[in-house]
Backbone as CSV, one residue per row, in Angstrom:
resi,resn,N_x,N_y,N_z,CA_x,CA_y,CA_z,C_x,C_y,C_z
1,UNK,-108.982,113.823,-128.385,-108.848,112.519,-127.761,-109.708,112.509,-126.500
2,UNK,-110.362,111.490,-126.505,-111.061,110.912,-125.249,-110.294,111.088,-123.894
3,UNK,-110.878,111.225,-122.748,-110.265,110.726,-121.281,-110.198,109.415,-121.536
4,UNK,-110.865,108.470,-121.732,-110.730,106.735,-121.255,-109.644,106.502,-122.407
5,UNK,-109.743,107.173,-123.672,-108.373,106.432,-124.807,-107.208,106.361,-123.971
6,UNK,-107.305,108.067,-123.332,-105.671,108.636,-122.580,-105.641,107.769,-121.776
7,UNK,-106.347,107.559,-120.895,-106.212,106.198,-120.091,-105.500,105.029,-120.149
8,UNK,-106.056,104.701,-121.040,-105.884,103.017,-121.562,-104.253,103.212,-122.065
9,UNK,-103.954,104.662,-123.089,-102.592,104.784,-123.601,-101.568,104.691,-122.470
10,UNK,-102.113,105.627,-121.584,-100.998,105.653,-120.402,-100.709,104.306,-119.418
11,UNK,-102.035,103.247,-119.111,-101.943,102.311,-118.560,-100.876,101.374,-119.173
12,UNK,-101.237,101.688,-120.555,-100.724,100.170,-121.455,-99.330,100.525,-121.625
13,UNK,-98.600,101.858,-121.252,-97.718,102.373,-121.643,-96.703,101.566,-120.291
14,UNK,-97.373,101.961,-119.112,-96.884,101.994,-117.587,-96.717,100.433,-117.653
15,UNK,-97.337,99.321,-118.162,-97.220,97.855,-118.234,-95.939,98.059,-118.928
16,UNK,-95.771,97.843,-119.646,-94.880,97.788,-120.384,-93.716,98.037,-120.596
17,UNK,-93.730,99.177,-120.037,-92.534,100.012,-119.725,-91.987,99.000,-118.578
18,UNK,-92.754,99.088,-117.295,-92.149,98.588,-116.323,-91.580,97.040,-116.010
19,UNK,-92.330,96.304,-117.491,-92.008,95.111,-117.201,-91.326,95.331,-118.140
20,UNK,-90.194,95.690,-119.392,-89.271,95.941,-119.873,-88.285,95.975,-118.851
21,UNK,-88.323,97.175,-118.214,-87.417,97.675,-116.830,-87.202,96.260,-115.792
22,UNK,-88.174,95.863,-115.167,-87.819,95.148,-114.364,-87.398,93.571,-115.314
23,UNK,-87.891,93.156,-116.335,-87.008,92.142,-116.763,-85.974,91.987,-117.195
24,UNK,-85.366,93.599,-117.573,-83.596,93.661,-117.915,-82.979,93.269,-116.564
25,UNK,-83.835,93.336,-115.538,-83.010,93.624,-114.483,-82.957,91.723,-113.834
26,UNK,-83.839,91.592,-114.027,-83.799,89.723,-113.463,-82.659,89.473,-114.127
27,UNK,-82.790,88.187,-113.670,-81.769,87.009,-114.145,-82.334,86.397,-115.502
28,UNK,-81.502,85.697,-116.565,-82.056,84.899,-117.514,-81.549,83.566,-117.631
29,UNK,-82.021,82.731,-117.543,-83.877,82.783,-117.518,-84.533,83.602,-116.652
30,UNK,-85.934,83.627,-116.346,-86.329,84.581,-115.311,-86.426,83.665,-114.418
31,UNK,-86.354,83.838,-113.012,-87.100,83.199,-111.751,-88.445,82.597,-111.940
32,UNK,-88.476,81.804,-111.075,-90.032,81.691,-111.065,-90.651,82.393,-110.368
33,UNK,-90.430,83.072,-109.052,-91.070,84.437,-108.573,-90.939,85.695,-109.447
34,UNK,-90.534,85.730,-110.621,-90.762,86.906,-111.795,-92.065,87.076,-111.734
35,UNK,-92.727,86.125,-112.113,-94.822,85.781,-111.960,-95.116,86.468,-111.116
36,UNK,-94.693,86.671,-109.877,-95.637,87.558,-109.014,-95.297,89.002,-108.984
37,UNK,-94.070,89.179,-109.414,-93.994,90.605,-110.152,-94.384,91.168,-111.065
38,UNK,-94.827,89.901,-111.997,-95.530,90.236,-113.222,-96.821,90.605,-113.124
39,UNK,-97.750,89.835,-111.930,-99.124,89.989,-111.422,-99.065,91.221,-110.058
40,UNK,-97.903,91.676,-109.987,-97.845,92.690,-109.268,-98.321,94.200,-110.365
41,UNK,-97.637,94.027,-111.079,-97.305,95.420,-111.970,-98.877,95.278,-112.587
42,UNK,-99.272,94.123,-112.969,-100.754,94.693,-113.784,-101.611,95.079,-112.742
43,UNK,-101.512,94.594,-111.656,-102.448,95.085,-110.308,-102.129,96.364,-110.220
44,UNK,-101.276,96.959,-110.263,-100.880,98.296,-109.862,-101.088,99.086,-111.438
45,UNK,-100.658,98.546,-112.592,-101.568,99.345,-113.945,-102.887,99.501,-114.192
46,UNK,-104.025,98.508,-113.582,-104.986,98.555,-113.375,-105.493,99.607,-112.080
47,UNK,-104.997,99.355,-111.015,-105.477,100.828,-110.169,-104.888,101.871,-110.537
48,UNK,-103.876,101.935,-111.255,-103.339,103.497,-112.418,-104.644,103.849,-112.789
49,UNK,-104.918,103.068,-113.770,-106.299,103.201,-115.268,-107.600,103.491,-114.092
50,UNK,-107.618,103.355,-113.301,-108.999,103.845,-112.210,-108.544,105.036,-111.975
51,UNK,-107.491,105.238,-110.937,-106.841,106.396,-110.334,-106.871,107.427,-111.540
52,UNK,-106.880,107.342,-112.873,-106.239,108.474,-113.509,-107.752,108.940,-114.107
53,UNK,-108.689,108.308,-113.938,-110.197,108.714,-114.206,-110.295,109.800,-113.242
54,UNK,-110.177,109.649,-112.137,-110.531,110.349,-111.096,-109.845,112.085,-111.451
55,UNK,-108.197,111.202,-111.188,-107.293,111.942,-111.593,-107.017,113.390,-112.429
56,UNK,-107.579,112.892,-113.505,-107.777,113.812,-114.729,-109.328,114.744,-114.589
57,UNK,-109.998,114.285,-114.157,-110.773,115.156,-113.743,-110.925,116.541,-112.837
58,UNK,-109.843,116.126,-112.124,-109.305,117.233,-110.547,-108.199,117.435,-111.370
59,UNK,-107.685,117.706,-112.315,-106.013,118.008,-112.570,-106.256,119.564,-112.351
60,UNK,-107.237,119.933,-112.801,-106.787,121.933,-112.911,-107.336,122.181,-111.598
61,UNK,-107.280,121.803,-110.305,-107.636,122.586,-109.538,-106.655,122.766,-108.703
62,UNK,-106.053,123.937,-107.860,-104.395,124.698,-108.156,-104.492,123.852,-106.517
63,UNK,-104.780,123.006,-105.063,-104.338,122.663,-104.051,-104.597,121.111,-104.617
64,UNK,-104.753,120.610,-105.869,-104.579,119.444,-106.300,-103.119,118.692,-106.489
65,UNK,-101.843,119.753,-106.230,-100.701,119.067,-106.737,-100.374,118.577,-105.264
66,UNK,-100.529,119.499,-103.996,-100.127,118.562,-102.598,-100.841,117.897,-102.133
67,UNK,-102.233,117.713,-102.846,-102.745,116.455,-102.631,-101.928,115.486,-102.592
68,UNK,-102.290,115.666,-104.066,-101.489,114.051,-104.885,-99.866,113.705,-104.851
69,UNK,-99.082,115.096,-103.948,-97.718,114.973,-103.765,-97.758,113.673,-102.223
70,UNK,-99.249,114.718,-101.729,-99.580,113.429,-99.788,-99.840,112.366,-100.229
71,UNK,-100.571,111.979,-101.283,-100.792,110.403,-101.573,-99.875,109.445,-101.777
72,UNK,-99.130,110.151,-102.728,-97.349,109.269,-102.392,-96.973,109.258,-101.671
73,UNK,-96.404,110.356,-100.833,-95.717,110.472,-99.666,-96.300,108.858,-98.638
74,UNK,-97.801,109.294,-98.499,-98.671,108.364,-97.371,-98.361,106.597,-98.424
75,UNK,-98.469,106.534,-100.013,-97.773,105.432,-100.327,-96.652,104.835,-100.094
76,UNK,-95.592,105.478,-100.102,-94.328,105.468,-99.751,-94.366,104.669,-98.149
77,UNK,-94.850,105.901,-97.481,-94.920,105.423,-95.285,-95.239,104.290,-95.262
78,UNK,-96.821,104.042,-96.094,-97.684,102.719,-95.606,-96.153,101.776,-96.119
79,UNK,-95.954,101.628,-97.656,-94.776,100.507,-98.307,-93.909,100.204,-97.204
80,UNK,-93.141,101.124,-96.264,-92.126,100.968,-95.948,-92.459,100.124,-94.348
81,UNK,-93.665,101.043,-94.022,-93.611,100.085,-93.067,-93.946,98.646,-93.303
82,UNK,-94.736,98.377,-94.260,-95.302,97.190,-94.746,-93.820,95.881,-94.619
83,UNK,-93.114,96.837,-95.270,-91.548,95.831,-95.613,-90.877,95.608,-94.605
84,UNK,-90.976,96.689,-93.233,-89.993,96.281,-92.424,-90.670,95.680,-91.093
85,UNK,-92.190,95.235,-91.153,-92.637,94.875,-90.402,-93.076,95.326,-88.892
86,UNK,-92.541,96.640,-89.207,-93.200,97.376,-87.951,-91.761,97.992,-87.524
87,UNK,-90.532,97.610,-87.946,-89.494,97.822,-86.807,-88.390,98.880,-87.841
88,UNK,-88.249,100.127,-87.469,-87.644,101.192,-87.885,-86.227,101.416,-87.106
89,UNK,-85.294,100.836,-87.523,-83.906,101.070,-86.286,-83.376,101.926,-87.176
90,UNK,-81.978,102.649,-86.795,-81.242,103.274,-87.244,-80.655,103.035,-88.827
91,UNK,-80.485,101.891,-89.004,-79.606,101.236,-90.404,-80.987,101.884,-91.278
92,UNK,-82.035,101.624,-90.611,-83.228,101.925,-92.239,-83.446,103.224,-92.787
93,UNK,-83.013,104.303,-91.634,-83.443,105.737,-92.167,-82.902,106.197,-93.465
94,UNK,-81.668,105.458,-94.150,-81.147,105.728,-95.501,-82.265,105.312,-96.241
95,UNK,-82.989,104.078,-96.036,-83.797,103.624,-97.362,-85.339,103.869,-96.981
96,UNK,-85.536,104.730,-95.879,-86.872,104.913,-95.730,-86.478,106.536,-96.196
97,UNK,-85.531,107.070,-96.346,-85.613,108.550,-97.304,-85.666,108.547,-98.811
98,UNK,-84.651,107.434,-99.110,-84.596,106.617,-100.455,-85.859,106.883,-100.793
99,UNK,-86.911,105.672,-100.382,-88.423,105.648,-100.761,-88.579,106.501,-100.688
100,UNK,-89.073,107.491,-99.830,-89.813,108.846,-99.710,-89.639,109.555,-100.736
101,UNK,-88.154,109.695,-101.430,-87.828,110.276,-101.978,-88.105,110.001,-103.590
102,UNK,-88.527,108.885,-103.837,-88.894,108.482,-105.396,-90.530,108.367,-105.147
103,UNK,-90.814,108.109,-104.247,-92.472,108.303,-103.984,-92.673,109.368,-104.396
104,UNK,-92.647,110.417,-103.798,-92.521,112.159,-104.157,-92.663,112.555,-105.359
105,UNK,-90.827,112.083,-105.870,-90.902,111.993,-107.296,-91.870,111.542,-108.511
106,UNK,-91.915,110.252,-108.121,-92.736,109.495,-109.128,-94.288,110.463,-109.308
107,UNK,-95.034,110.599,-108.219,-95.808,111.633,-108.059,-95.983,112.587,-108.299
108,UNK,-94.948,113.830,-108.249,-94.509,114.665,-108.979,-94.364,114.535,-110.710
109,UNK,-93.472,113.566,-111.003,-93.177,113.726,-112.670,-94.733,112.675,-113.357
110,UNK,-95.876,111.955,-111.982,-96.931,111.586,-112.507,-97.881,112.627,-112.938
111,UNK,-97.899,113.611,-111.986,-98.535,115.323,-112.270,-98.475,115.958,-113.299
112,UNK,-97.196,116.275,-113.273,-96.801,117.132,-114.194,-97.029,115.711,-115.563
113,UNK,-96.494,115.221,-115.962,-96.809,115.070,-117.429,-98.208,114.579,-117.681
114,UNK,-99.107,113.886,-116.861,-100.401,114.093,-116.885,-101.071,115.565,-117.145
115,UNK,-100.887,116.733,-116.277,-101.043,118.114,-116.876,-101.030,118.102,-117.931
116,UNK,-99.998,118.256,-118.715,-99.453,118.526,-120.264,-100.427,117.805,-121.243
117,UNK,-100.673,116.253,-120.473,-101.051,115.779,-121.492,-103.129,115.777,-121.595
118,UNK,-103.051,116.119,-120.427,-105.062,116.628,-120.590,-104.662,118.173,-121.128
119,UNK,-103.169,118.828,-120.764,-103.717,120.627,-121.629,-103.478,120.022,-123.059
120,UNK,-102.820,119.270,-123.692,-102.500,119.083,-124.740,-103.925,118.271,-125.446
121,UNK,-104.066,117.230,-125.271,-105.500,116.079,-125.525,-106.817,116.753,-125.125
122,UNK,-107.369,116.886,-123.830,-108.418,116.962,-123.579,-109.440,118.066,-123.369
123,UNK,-108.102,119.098,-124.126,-108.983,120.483,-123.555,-109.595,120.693,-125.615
């Protein structure tokens, strides 16, 4: 298998998935701000399908996993401050660990099964 097939599989996978996920979770009917969640998630599957070009190219090199563990992490910081507008009081430190903490993750279990799947496909 190609790098760009794996690509496209994993992009089209990450759409899909996530708008499954997040539309169990709306209301039905949906909102009408559903739409910008909907044009959220392909914006963010589309810089996936870039990111994982890059991505897959650097996967075997062994100070590549705390890279890409800092890129979340630094995703996560920028998000949070983004949401709270600059102002960090006491009540937020639960959900600014929250984030941190699935940033990490997500990053982590993005690694690792990316690994598997260029040792498995692309070698």
């Amino acid at each position: 298998m190609k790098q760009r097939t794996l690509q496209w599989i994993e992009t089209f996978l990450f759409l899909v998935l996530n708008l499954l996920i997040f539309y169990a979770g709306a209301d039905h009917p949906a909102p009408k701000g559903f739409l910008w969640l909907v044009v959220w998630i392909v914006i963010v599957s589309a810089l996936q399908y870039v990111y994982l070009g890059w991505f897959l190219r650097k996967i075997y090199q062994t100070e590549f996993l705390c890279l890409h563990l800092a890129f979340y992490l630094g995703i996560g910081i920028a998000s949070l401050f983004y949401v709270m507008h600059g102002r960090i009081d006491r009540e937020y430190w639960l959900l600014i660990l929250l984030v941190l903490r699935v940033c990490i993750l997500y990053g982590f279990v993005f690694y690792v099964v990316n690994r598997w799947l260029a040792h498995k496909f692309l070698r």
